[in-house]
Short mmCIF file of C-alpha atoms in Angstrom, two decimals:
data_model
loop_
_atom_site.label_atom_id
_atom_site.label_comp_id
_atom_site.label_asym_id
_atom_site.label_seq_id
_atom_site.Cartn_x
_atom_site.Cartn_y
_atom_site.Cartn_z
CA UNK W 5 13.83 7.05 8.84
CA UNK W 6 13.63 3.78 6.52
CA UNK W 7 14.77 4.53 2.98
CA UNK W 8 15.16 2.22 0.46
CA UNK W 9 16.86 3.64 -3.04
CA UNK W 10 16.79 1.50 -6.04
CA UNK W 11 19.40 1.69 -8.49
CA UNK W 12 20.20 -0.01 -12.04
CA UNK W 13 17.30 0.79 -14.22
CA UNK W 14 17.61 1.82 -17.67
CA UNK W 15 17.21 0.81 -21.54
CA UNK W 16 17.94 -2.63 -22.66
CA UNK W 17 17.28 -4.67 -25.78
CA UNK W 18 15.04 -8.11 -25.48
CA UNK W 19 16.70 -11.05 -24.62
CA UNK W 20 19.30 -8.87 -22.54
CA UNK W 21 20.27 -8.83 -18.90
CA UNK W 22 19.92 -6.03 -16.09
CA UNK W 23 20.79 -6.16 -12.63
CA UNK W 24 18.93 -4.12 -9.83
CA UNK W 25 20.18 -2.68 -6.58
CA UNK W 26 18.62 -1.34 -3.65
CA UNK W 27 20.28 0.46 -0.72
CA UNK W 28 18.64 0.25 2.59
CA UNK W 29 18.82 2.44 5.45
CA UNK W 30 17.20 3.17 8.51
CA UNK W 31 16.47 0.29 9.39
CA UNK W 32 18.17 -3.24 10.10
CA UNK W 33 18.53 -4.66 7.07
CA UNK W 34 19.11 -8.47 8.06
CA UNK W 35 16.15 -8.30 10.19
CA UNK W 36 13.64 -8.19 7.00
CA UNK W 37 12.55 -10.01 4.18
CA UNK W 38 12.56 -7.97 1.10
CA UNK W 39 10.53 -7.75 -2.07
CA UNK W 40 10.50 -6.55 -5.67
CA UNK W 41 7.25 -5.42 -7.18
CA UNK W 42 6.55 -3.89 -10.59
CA UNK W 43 4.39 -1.77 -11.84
CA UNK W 44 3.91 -1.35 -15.99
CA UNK W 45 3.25 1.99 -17.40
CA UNK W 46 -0.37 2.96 -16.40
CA UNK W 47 -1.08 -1.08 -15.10
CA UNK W 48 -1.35 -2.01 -11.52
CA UNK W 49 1.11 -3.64 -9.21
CA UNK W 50 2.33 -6.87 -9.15
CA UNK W 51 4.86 -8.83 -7.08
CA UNK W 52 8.33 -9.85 -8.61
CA UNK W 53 10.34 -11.60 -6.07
CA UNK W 54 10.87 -12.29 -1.94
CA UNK W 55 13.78 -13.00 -0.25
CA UNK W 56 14.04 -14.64 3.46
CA UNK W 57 15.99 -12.50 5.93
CA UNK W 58 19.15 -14.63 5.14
CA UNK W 59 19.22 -15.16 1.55
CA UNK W 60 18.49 -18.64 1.72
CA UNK W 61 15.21 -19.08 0.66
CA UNK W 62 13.99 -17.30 -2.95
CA UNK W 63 10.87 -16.84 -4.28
CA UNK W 64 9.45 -16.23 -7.90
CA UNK W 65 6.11 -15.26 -9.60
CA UNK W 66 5.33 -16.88 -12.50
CA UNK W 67 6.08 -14.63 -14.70
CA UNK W 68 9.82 -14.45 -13.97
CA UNK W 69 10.89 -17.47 -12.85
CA UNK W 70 14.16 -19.24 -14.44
CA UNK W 71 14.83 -15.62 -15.85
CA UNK W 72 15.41 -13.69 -12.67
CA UNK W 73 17.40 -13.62 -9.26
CA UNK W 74 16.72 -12.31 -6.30
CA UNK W 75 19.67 -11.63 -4.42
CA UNK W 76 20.97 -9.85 -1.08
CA UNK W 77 24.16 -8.68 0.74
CA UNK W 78 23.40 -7.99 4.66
CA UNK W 79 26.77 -6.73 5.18
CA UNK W 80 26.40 -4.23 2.41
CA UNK W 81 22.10 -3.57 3.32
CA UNK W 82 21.87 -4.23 -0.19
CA UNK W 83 19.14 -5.90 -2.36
CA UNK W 84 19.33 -7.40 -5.70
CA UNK W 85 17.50 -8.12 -8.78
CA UNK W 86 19.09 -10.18 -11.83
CA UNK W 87 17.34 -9.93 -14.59
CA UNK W 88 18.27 -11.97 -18.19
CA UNK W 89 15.88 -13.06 -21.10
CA UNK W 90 14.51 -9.82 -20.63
CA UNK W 91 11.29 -9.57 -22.68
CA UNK W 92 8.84 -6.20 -23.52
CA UNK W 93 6.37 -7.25 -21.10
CA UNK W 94 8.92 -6.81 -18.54
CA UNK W 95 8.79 -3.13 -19.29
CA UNK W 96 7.78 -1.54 -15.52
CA UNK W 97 8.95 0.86 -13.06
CA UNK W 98 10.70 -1.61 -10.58
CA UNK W 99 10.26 -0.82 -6.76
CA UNK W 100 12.34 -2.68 -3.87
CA UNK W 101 10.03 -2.90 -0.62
CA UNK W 102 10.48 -3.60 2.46
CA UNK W 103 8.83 -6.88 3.51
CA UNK W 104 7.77 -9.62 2.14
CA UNK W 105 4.14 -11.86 2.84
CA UNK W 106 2.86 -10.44 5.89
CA UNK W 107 3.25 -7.22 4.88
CA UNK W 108 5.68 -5.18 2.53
CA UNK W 109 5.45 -1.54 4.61
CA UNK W 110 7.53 0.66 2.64
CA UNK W 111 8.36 1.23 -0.68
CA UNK W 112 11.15 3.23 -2.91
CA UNK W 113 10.46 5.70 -5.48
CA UNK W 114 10.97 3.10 -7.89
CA UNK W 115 13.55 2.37 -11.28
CA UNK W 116 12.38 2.06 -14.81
CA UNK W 117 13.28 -0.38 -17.13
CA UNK W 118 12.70 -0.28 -20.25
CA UNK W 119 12.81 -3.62 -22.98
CA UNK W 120 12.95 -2.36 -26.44
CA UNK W 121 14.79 -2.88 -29.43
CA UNK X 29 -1.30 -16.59 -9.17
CA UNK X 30 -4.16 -14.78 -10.36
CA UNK X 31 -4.52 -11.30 -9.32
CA UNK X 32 -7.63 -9.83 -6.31
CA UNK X 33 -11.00 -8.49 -8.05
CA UNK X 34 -10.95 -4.84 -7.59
CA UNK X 35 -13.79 -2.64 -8.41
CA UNK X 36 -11.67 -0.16 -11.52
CA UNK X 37 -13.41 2.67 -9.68
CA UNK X 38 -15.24 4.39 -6.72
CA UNK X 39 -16.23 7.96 -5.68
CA UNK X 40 -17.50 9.79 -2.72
CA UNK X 41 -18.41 13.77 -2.06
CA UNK X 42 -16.30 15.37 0.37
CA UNK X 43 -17.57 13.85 4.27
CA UNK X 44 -18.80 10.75 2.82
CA UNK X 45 -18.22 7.21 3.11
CA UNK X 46 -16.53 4.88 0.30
CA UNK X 47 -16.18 0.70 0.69
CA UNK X 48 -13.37 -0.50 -2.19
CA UNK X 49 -14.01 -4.10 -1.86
CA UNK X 50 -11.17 -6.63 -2.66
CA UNK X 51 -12.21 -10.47 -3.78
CA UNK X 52 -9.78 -13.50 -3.90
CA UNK X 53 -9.97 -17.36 -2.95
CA UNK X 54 -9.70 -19.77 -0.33
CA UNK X 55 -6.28 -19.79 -1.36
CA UNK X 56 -5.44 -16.45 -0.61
CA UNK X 57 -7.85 -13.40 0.69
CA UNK X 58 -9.89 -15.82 2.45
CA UNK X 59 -7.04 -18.67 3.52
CA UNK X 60 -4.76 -15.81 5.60
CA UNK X 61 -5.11 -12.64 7.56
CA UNK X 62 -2.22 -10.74 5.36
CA UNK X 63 -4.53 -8.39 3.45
CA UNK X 64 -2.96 -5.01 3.16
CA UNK X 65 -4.00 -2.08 1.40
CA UNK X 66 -2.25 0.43 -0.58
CA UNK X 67 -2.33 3.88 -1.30
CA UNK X 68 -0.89 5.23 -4.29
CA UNK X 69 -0.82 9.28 -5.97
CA UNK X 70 0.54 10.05 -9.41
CA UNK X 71 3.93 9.42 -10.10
CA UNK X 72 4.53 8.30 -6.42
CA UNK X 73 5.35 4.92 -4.83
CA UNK X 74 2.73 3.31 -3.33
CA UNK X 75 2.21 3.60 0.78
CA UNK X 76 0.97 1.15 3.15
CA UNK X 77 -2.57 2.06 4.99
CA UNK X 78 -3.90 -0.79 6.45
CA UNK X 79 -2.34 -4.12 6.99
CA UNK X 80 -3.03 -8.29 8.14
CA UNK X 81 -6.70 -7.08 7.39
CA UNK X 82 -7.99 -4.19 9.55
CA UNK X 83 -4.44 -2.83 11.19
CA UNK X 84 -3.04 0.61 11.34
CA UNK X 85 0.45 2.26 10.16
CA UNK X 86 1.69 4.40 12.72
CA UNK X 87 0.37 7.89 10.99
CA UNK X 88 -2.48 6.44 9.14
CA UNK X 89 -5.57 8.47 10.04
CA UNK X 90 -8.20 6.21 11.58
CA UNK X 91 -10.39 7.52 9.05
CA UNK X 92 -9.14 4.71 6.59
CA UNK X 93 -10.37 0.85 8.08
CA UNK X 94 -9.94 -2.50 6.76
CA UNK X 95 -12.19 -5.57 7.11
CA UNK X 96 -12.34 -8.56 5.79
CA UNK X 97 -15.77 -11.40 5.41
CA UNK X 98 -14.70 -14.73 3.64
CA UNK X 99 -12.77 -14.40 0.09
CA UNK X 100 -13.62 -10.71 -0.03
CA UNK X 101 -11.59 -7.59 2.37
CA UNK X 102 -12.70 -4.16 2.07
CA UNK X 103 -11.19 -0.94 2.91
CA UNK X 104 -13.74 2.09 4.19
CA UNK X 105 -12.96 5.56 4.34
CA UNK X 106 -14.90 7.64 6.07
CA UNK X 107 -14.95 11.13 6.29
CA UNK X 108 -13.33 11.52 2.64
CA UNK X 109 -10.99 14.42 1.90
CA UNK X 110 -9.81 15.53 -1.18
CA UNK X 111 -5.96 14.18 -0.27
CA UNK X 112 -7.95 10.76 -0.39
CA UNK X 113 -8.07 10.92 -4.23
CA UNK X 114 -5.87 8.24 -5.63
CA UNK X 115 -5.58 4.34 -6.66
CA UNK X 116 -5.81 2.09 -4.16
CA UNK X 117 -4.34 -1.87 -3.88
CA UNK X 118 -5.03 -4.66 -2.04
CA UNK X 119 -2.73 -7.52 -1.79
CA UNK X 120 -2.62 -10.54 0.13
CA UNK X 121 -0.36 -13.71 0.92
CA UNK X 122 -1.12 -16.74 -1.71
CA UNK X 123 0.36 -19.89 -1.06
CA UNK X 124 1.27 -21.79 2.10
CA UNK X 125 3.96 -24.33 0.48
CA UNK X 126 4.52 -21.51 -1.70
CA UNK X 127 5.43 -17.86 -0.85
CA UNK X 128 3.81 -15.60 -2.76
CA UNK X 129 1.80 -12.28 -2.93
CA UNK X 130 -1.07 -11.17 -5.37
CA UNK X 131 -2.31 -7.81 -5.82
CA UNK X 132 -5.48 -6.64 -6.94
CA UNK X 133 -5.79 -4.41 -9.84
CA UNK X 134 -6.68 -1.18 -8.39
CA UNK X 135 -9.20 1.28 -7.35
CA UNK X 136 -9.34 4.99 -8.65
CA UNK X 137 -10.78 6.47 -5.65
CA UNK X 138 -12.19 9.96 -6.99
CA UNK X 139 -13.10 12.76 -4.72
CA UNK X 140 -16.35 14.42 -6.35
#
């Protein structure tokens, strides 16, 4: 069964830093591209951050890029998000998924963060 | 990027037919066939139900069906049941020199 369990979320004050984690299973990890996607409180979705298979090649919305990192460790099925110059409007329950452009097929329950002095 | 056109809401009685309609660009929605749609319930994540425009999870009933004419996809489901009340997503890949994905903001999908 695929699993993916995010880790890392919590309270922070603007301008801080926070780093994400997410602990696949189930499937093989190295195979995939991965994504982060947020969702703030009662807002829709939108799409953080992609990773290529490897590592080598990052990508960024907008919104975040030059403040966060995207990040993974095959040997340890683990993804990453780095997050610094946090802001409020970065406020959003974070999910790591499974995929990346052609389709992001599963999802984890998700970790708040929460920017607020 | 700027996020798919989503109708904020639709409804249906129980048996009927609803069409949540999802309108982008050239650029994205109508430049690539890497629409997917989302389902999402309270407090859950969200879960994939159709993807690359009109395909099928494994375990998605074939009630739920995705199409897609120009800049605009749609996703029909027929047959509505009450488990069929949530918000619903599209998304779709944005960029060729330039990975990205955009989301639309949602559908409430009420079950009268």
């Amino acid at each position: 069964e695929v699993q993916v369990l995010e880790s890392g979320g919590g309270l922070v004050q603007p301008g801080g830093s926070l780093r994400l984690s997410c602990a696949a299973s189930g499937f093989t990890f190295s195979d995939y591209a991965m994504s982060w996607v947020r969702q703030a409180p009662g807002k829709g979705l939108e799409w953080v951050s992609g990773i290529s298979t490897s590592g080598g090649n990052t990508y960024y919305a907008d919104s975040v890029k030059g403040r966060f990192t995207i990040s993974r460790d095959n040997s340890k099925n683990t993804l990453y998000l780095q997050m610094n110059s946090l802001r409020a409007e970065d406020t959003a329950i974070y999910y790591c998924a499974k995929g990346f452009f052609r389709v992001i097929d599963y999802w984890g329950q998700g970790t708040l963060v929460t920017v607020s002095s | 990027q700027s996020a798919l056109t989503q109708p904020p809401s639709a409804s249906g009685s129980p048996g009927q037919s609803v069409t949540i309609s999802c309108t982008g660009t050239s650029s994205d929605v109508g430049g690539y066939n890497y629409v997917s749609w989302y389902q999402q319930h309270p407090g859950k994540a969200p879960k994939l139900m159709i993807y690359e425009v009109s395909k099928r999870p494994s375990g998605v009933p074939d009630r739920f069906s995705g199409s897609k004419s120009g800049n605009t996809a749609s996703l029909t489901v027929s047959g509505l049941q009450a488990e069929d009340e949530a918000d619903y997503y599209c998304s779709s890949y944005a960029g060729s020199n330039n990975f990205h994905v955009v989301f639309g903001g949602g559908t409430k999908l009420t079950v009268l």
